[in-house]
Amino acid sequence: MRGVDPAWLPDGVFRPIGTRRTLIRGSGPLVDTVHTEVAAACERFGGSVERDASPGPYDLVLRLTGDDGSEAFSFERGDGRTTVTATGQPGLLYGLFHVVRFGEDAFGQDQPRTPVGPRSALRMLDHWDNVAVHPVMGQVERGYAGGSLFWRDGRARGDLERVRAYGRLLAACGINAVAVNNVNVHATEARLLTDRIGEVAAIAGALRPYGIRTHLSVTFAAPVVLGGLPSADPLDEAVRAWWARATAGVYAAIPDFGGFVVKADSEGQPGPFAYGRTHADGANMLAAALEPYGGTVHWRAFVYDHRQDWRDRTTDRARAAYDHFVPLDGEFAANAVLQVKHGPLDFQVREPVSPLIGAMPGTRLAVELQATQEYTGQQRHVCWLGPMWSEVLRSPVEQGLSVGELARGGLVAVSNVGDDPFWTGHPLAQANLYTFGRLAWQPDADPAGLLGEWIRLTFPGAPERLAGGLRAVLEGSWRTYEKYTAPLGVGFMVQPGHHYGPSVDGYEYSPWGTYHFADRDGLGVDRSRATGTGYTGQYGKPWSEVYESTDTCPDELLLFFHHVAYDHMLHSGRTVIQHIYDTHFEGVEEVEAAQEVWASLAGLVDPARHARVAELFEEQLRSAREWRDQVNSYFFRKSGVPDAHGRRIY
Amino acid sequence: MRGVDPAWLPDGVFRPIGTRRTLIRGSGPLVDTVHTEVAAACERFGGSVERDASPGPYDLVLRLTGDDGSEAFSFERGDGRTTVTATGQPGLLYGLFHVVRFGEDAFGQDQPRTPVGPRSALRMLDHWDNVAVHPVMGQVERGYAGGSLFWRDGRARGDLERVRAYGRLLAACGINAVAVNNVNVHATEARLLTDRIGEVAAIAGALRPYGIRTHLSVTFAAPVVLGGLPSADPLDEAVRAWWARATAGVYAAIPDFGGFVVKADSEGQPGPFAYGRTHADGANMLAAALEPYGGTVHWRAFVYDHRQDWRDRTTDRARAAYDHFVPLDGEFAANAVLQVKHGPLDFQVREPVSPLIGAMPGTRLAVELQATQEYTGQQRHVCWLGPMWSEVLRSPVEQGLSVGELARGGLVAVSNVGDDPFWTGHPLAQANLYTFGRLAWQPDADPAGLLGEWIRLTFPGAPERLAGGLRAVLEGSWRTYEKYTAPLGVGFMVQPGHHYGPSVDGYEYSPWGTYHFADRDGLGVDRSRATGTGYTGQYGKPWSEVYESTDTCPDELLLFFHHVAYDHMLHSGRTVIQHIYDTHFEGVEEVEAAQEVWASLAGLVDPARHARVAELFEEQLRSAREWRDQVNSYFFRKSGVPDAHGRRIY
């Protein structure tokens, strides 16, 4: 698409297919999509494509042998031919992109027939896009990549070419679901469910050719605000009937509609608590409305008291999701998915894995990640989140949970995409979107391998100097970001409201429940059972024991679980205060080094992309220095402990 | 005026005049205003009023003996007759309100002829009202009393009855000038100078009958943004010609126009620095344009670096106005007034008096106060500022400056009025507006006496229990506010942006130049010559010596001038840290006591007023407790010193 970055689908990645002879067998709309892709590649590179022709000499056969809707496929190479076999149309589409990813290797050595399929049936992006520009949050809440792909000036965009291009990119990394509006559902957005469903249907039509089902965020209060009912009580028959009618209307417009996303009783959104009902009651009412059509309700577990008193150290926001939802395990309908943020707080650069994961065997959980970099540099900082996500997704497995169980409800990320020409504001933030899609497909994939894939696809034919430079810039960037921001898992310390840049006490005396309790002797949150909030007791063994003791708690989470003295010795052999100083100096040095690497890649990267990233590195470096100096000064002023290496602290 | 609080001009205060026989001698528009006032009182209370009739039996004679424009008058009582004599129309108007203020006493014992007149020729209110609602600052910047009296929906209000009522209230307390728009002049407001001057003229027409001249805030960049010139260089002849033409247009529309108010080179506003010119160059250019018409330019001295680096302890925002302007003394034109905030920072609850006052003998200075309670509780807290203003205005006198010198350029306050039915949001905040007007007229007046006046006028016939209760609630409220907010003159510690409520570190790592430098050992800003920023050297003796030493620096300003240890002993006999704890507990207790007093006045105050104040006391108490607990916790965590009295600190 002209004027828009091709991301991980530049023309060049289709050369191996486009120069060869391809046969496509089977029919259906997604098979047509496959054909369109191959035909375009052949037109560009001189190859050929046939549909359902008699066997001739073909280099690639893409064959559909059924129509069961499966997303899996098999891949084999033999007798000079590469074959993808699928029993469902989506499988054939994913098989095509599998071949694209493999490139020339897909046509190299023989390979036995290998089944390939996603570990999770739902691989979803939630867009926090507003239809009407919100006076504070703007067009996209927590969006750092321009406007919305879907909405502009209070309504759906008329030209959906960009949405189609987005769907194509998503299919190529394995995404199969998109929620098109913000979970904070304001007045305009509420109406998408009813009289404005046509706008959603148009978007769904643009995404459908790439196997993507469209979802809608709805307000729990819809029967009141849209239907004029006196109540939204989920056990009220009139309310249930209203939702049934509304849902029928949605499916009349969008027969393959995916379902609803709901943020209820959270940060001011309405919910079942107002009627003395449980969140299972609320979710099941919507599940019942969706059930006849095969739809799913995604019910967010992000429920906590955001009017907390900072004076009260017994209330612990980290406990909230578990305390609210574990007692409801087994009560949710089969087509209700409980969508759980990966950590107990809110997408901080370092949190333990949410104790809900693994604690609700009778409930379909989906793990929610955040691709949009709200707390991780807002797409002005390079911060590739692959390693963090991989740790999150592997951790439950280490607890004995299978990846299949983990992913039963799906994997969800808040999208980092807008109408920016590079899609993600920071061109290198595309790697986060790609990595999420691939990890959602295969949660135990090696993130470094996925980064390599992204580099090969985005910079086809990149010389090793470029590929190595990109790895150097991206691979450690999450840990670099962690180093210069809030230390040792303590979280927050950001500017209130917009969440960009440092403010060590920014949330310390606020109602949001995110505190560090730093005093002249030490800092951190005591969440132990022995002397703290008892949060460690929400974990199964061994983690409940590991986290309980400062002897065994991992360094990087120490301040999340314990309040310790500044001279507490970490496993690393450094004191807490010296760790704070060291990591903050190191973090800035690492940004400086990455900036130099990027500068050295000039000439190997197209000028527009190189210039945009170079400019953003200036801001990242400025911001990293600000973080370093504020955090170090704050803790020096409080602790009085000088830096062991005598570096400048203000 | 129906639906609007009569403030200090309820009908009852006109009873002494309205029941008597009055003769008015002289003619002119302000004499007509006097007649209208007396006639309305007589119609209400049965008295009589004649104009220029032959001497008959009169109780009150208001006589104009010339037309020299003087605001002074004489007052005498003898032979059963009260006589006000004025040589100018404004004097007659002020004489009338003088009689109103005296009430029955004006018709009691004989009094010899006494001259009465203002100490300052200019007694002005600046409105920070925007014409177009600003996306962040709203209709009125730092306004806490609803919308603007003058502007709504992007233009002047069509109905100016409220503006006339405002002018009447202002005349009754001695104000004679109003600037009708914000000193931060945005795009819409810029045009008031040229094609939208008609809207200003309409407002001027409504204020004129009460002797009030209208002023306009203008942007220094007007020749560029309105005139299309390439430059706004004040020495450029084309620029000077543009201003001359624009000013001629203003006077064609408003013959008695007062002049321009300019905020230049400050917080992002344009100014002469861009052209390598001085602020005298800038001000004098506008003075030259105004001079033929008798107008004045009010040039604000609020010029400082708002992009300061918190790491740099040598830059001192408090020094900025003196450093910028004192070298220019003697260079400003005769009709240029340098408008100086009373303190060196920004309207904090406690600041030393600006060292500019008294340091520029060759320049007409006006002292700027802030009636709108930006930093003093935003008209949700009772905070009567009379004692603070009186201290400010007496202080230079103690330095040997005459009140006349002090007030040569005038006294200005930022208005606290909006379209709220009580004018000022908090009904008791009316006392601030009244007190400002009266202090502007007579800077050495006893503020407690002015409070008594305000009570007598606003609550005519109030029983002593009510009057005493009002005094109890208001008289000490400024010191109460000081107690529970930032201690010992250190300032700020407010929430960034809106400036309401506590945030001890809110501005500590910001670019605004307002820091407290608290660490585990102590806090405060070293502004001494010996070891600090040298700011104390901007004062003449004895203050330069008094402030230089912690031995002599007044307790209440100690942290403004010095960085001291928490255990530093104050003159009060308390340590700094114990002072912080004590005052914060005391402040809340004093709010609780005031709230109880107010509650006891139910039945003595009209129900709407009583209810509004009672409701606001709830918020004030909540906020005061929040201040107490955040400030005490912050300093306990930092100092580790327990409260000597073992009170609860979180």
mmCIF file of N, CA and C in Angstrom, chain A residues 310-311 313 505 508-509 517-520 625-626 629-630 633-634 637-640 650, chain B residues 310-311 313 505 508-509 517-520 625-626 629-630 633-634 637-640 650:
data_model
loop_
_atom_site.group_PDB
_atom_site.id
_atom_site.type_symbol
_atom_site.label_atom_id
_atom_site.label_comp_id
_atom_site.label_asym_id
_atom_site.label_seq_id
_atom_site.Cartn_x
_atom_site.Cartn_y
_atom_site.Cartn_z
ATOM 1 N N TRP A 310 -3.937 5.695 50.463
ATOM 2 C CA TRP A 310 -2.506 5.365 50.530
ATOM 3 C C TRP A 310 -2.036 5.125 51.965
ATOM 4 N N ARG A 311 -2.809 5.608 52.910
ATOM 5 C CA ARG A 311 -2.423 5.415 54.319
ATOM 6 C C ARG A 311 -2.602 3.969 54.750
ATOM 7 N N ARG A 313 -2.000 0.329 54.540
ATOM 8 C CA ARG A 313 -1.046 -0.598 53.930
ATOM 9 C C ARG A 313 -1.573 -2.028 53.870
ATOM 10 N N ASP A 505 7.774 9.760 43.223
ATOM 11 C CA ASP A 505 6.625 9.800 44.136
ATOM 12 C C ASP A 505 5.309 10.065 43.410
ATOM 13 N N GLU A 508 2.750 7.885 44.784
ATOM 14 C CA GLU A 508 3.006 7.407 46.142
ATOM 15 C C GLU A 508 1.898 7.777 47.121
ATOM 16 N N TYR A 509 1.252 8.905 46.880
ATOM 17 C CA TYR A 509 0.197 9.344 47.811
ATOM 18 C C TYR A 509 -1.132 9.453 47.051
ATOM 19 N N PHE A 517 6.701 2.940 49.096
ATOM 20 C CA PHE A 517 6.953 3.086 50.535
ATOM 21 C C PHE A 517 8.408 3.392 50.865
ATOM 22 N N ALA A 518 9.077 4.094 49.975
ATOM 23 C CA ALA A 518 10.474 4.425 50.260
ATOM 24 C C ALA A 518 10.560 5.364 51.453
ATOM 25 N N ASP A 519 11.443 5.059 52.378
ATOM 26 C CA ASP A 519 11.770 5.999 53.446
ATOM 27 C C ASP A 519 13.290 6.074 53.570
ATOM 28 N N ARG A 520 13.800 6.690 54.614
ATOM 29 C CA ARG A 520 15.247 6.906 54.699
ATOM 30 C C ARG A 520 16.001 5.602 54.899
ATOM 31 N N ARG A 625 18.318 9.645 30.601
ATOM 32 C CA ARG A 625 19.150 10.434 31.520
ATOM 33 C C ARG A 625 18.291 11.064 32.615
ATOM 34 N N GLU A 626 17.103 11.519 32.213
ATOM 35 C CA GLU A 626 16.199 12.103 33.204
ATOM 36 C C GLU A 626 15.794 11.054 34.233
ATOM 37 N N ASP A 629 18.854 10.355 36.506
ATOM 38 C CA ASP A 629 19.175 11.395 37.476
ATOM 39 C C ASP A 629 18.091 11.559 38.532
ATOM 40 N N GLN A 630 16.832 11.471 38.114
ATOM 41 C CA GLN A 630 15.775 11.617 39.128
ATOM 42 C C GLN A 630 15.788 10.443 40.104
ATOM 43 N N SER A 633 19.004 10.607 42.263
ATOM 44 C CA SER A 633 18.950 11.719 43.216
ATOM 45 C C SER A 633 17.945 11.444 44.318
ATOM 46 N N TYR A 634 16.801 10.927 43.914
ATOM 47 C CA TYR A 634 15.761 10.635 44.910
ATOM 48 C C TYR A 634 16.299 9.691 45.973
ATOM 49 N N ARG A 637 19.185 11.215 48.074
ATOM 50 C CA ARG A 637 18.677 12.157 49.082
ATOM 51 C C ARG A 637 18.028 11.417 50.239
ATOM 52 N N LYS A 638 17.373 10.313 49.920
ATOM 53 C CA LYS A 638 16.664 9.590 50.972
ATOM 54 C C LYS A 638 17.600 8.718 51.796
ATOM 55 N N SER A 639 18.504 8.017 51.118
ATOM 56 C CA SER A 639 19.352 7.050 51.828
ATOM 57 C C SER A 639 20.614 7.687 52.392
ATOM 58 N N GLY A 640 21.100 8.709 51.728
ATOM 59 C CA GLY A 640 22.369 9.297 52.157
ATOM 60 C C GLY A 640 23.576 8.442 51.809
ATOM 61 N N TYR A 650 22.890 14.076 41.565
ATOM 62 C CA TYR A 650 22.548 15.485 41.829
ATOM 63 C C TYR A 650 21.827 15.666 43.149
ATOM 64 N N TRP B 310 16.584 21.107 36.957
ATOM 65 C CA TRP B 310 16.521 20.936 38.412
ATOM 66 C C TRP B 310 17.881 20.541 38.992
ATOM 67 N N ARG B 311 18.753 20.020 38.151
ATOM 68 C CA ARG B 311 20.074 19.606 38.635
ATOM 69 C C ARG B 311 20.951 20.805 38.979
ATOM 70 N N ARG B 313 21.742 23.959 40.749
ATOM 71 C CA ARG B 313 21.301 24.699 41.940
ATOM 72 C C ARG B 313 21.751 26.158 41.923
ATOM 73 N N ASP B 505 6.750 16.358 46.253
ATOM 74 C CA ASP B 505 7.774 16.364 45.207
ATOM 75 C C ASP B 505 7.219 16.764 43.843
ATOM 76 N N GLU B 508 9.554 19.027 42.230
ATOM 77 C CA GLU B 508 10.934 18.926 42.701
ATOM 78 C C GLU B 508 11.920 18.601 41.575
ATOM 79 N N TYR B 509 11.455 17.863 40.575
ATOM 80 C CA TYR B 509 12.358 17.477 39.479
ATOM 81 C C TYR B 509 11.829 18.023 38.158
ATOM 82 N N PHE B 517 14.479 20.824 47.804
ATOM 83 C CA PHE B 517 15.754 20.144 48.062
ATOM 84 C C PHE B 517 15.745 19.326 49.349
ATOM 85 N N ALA B 518 14.591 18.786 49.699
ATOM 86 C CA ALA B 518 14.546 17.969 50.917
ATOM 87 C C ALA B 518 15.376 16.709 50.736
ATOM 88 N N ASP B 519 16.217 16.404 51.711
ATOM 89 C CA ASP B 519 16.890 15.111 51.750
ATOM 90 C C ASP B 519 16.749 14.551 53.161
ATOM 91 N N ARG B 520 17.477 13.481 53.472
ATOM 92 C CA ARG B 520 17.273 12.840 54.770
ATOM 93 C C ARG B 520 17.730 13.716 55.934
ATOM 94 N N ARG B 625 -6.722 17.478 55.621
ATOM 95 C CA ARG B 625 -6.214 16.209 56.170
ATOM 96 C C ARG B 625 -5.242 15.548 55.202
ATOM 97 N N GLU B 626 -5.571 15.637 53.924
ATOM 98 C CA GLU B 626 -4.678 15.059 52.916
ATOM 99 C C GLU B 626 -3.332 15.779 52.940
ATOM 100 N N ASP B 629 -1.453 14.722 56.162
ATOM 101 C CA ASP B 629 -0.903 13.372 56.172
ATOM 102 C C ASP B 629 0.201 13.195 55.140
ATOM 103 N N GLN B 630 0.038 13.806 53.965
ATOM 104 C CA GLN B 630 1.102 13.658 52.968
ATOM 105 C C GLN B 630 2.364 14.376 53.421
ATOM 106 N N SER B 633 3.868 12.535 56.496
ATOM 107 C CA SER B 633 4.443 11.236 56.120
ATOM 108 C C SER B 633 5.722 11.422 55.315
ATOM 109 N N TYR B 634 5.659 12.363 54.385
ATOM 110 C CA TYR B 634 6.840 12.607 53.552
ATOM 111 C C TYR B 634 8.041 12.937 54.428
ATOM 112 N N ARG B 637 9.139 10.008 56.732
ATOM 113 C CA ARG B 637 9.880 8.985 55.986
ATOM 114 C C ARG B 637 11.295 9.451 55.671
ATOM 115 N N LYS B 638 11.417 10.751 55.423
ATOM 116 C CA LYS B 638 12.731 11.256 55.036
ATOM 117 C C LYS B 638 13.622 11.487 56.243
ATOM 118 N N SER B 639 13.059 12.062 57.298
ATOM 119 C CA SER B 639 13.888 12.438 58.449
ATOM 120 C C SER B 639 14.040 11.301 59.447
ATOM 121 N N GLY B 640 13.039 10.466 59.547
ATOM 122 C CA GLY B 640 13.071 9.419 60.562
ATOM 123 C C GLY B 640 12.809 9.928 61.971
ATOM 124 N N TYR B 650 1.578 8.508 58.945
ATOM 125 C CA TYR B 650 1.451 7.263 58.180
ATOM 126 C C TYR B 650 2.767 6.867 57.512
#
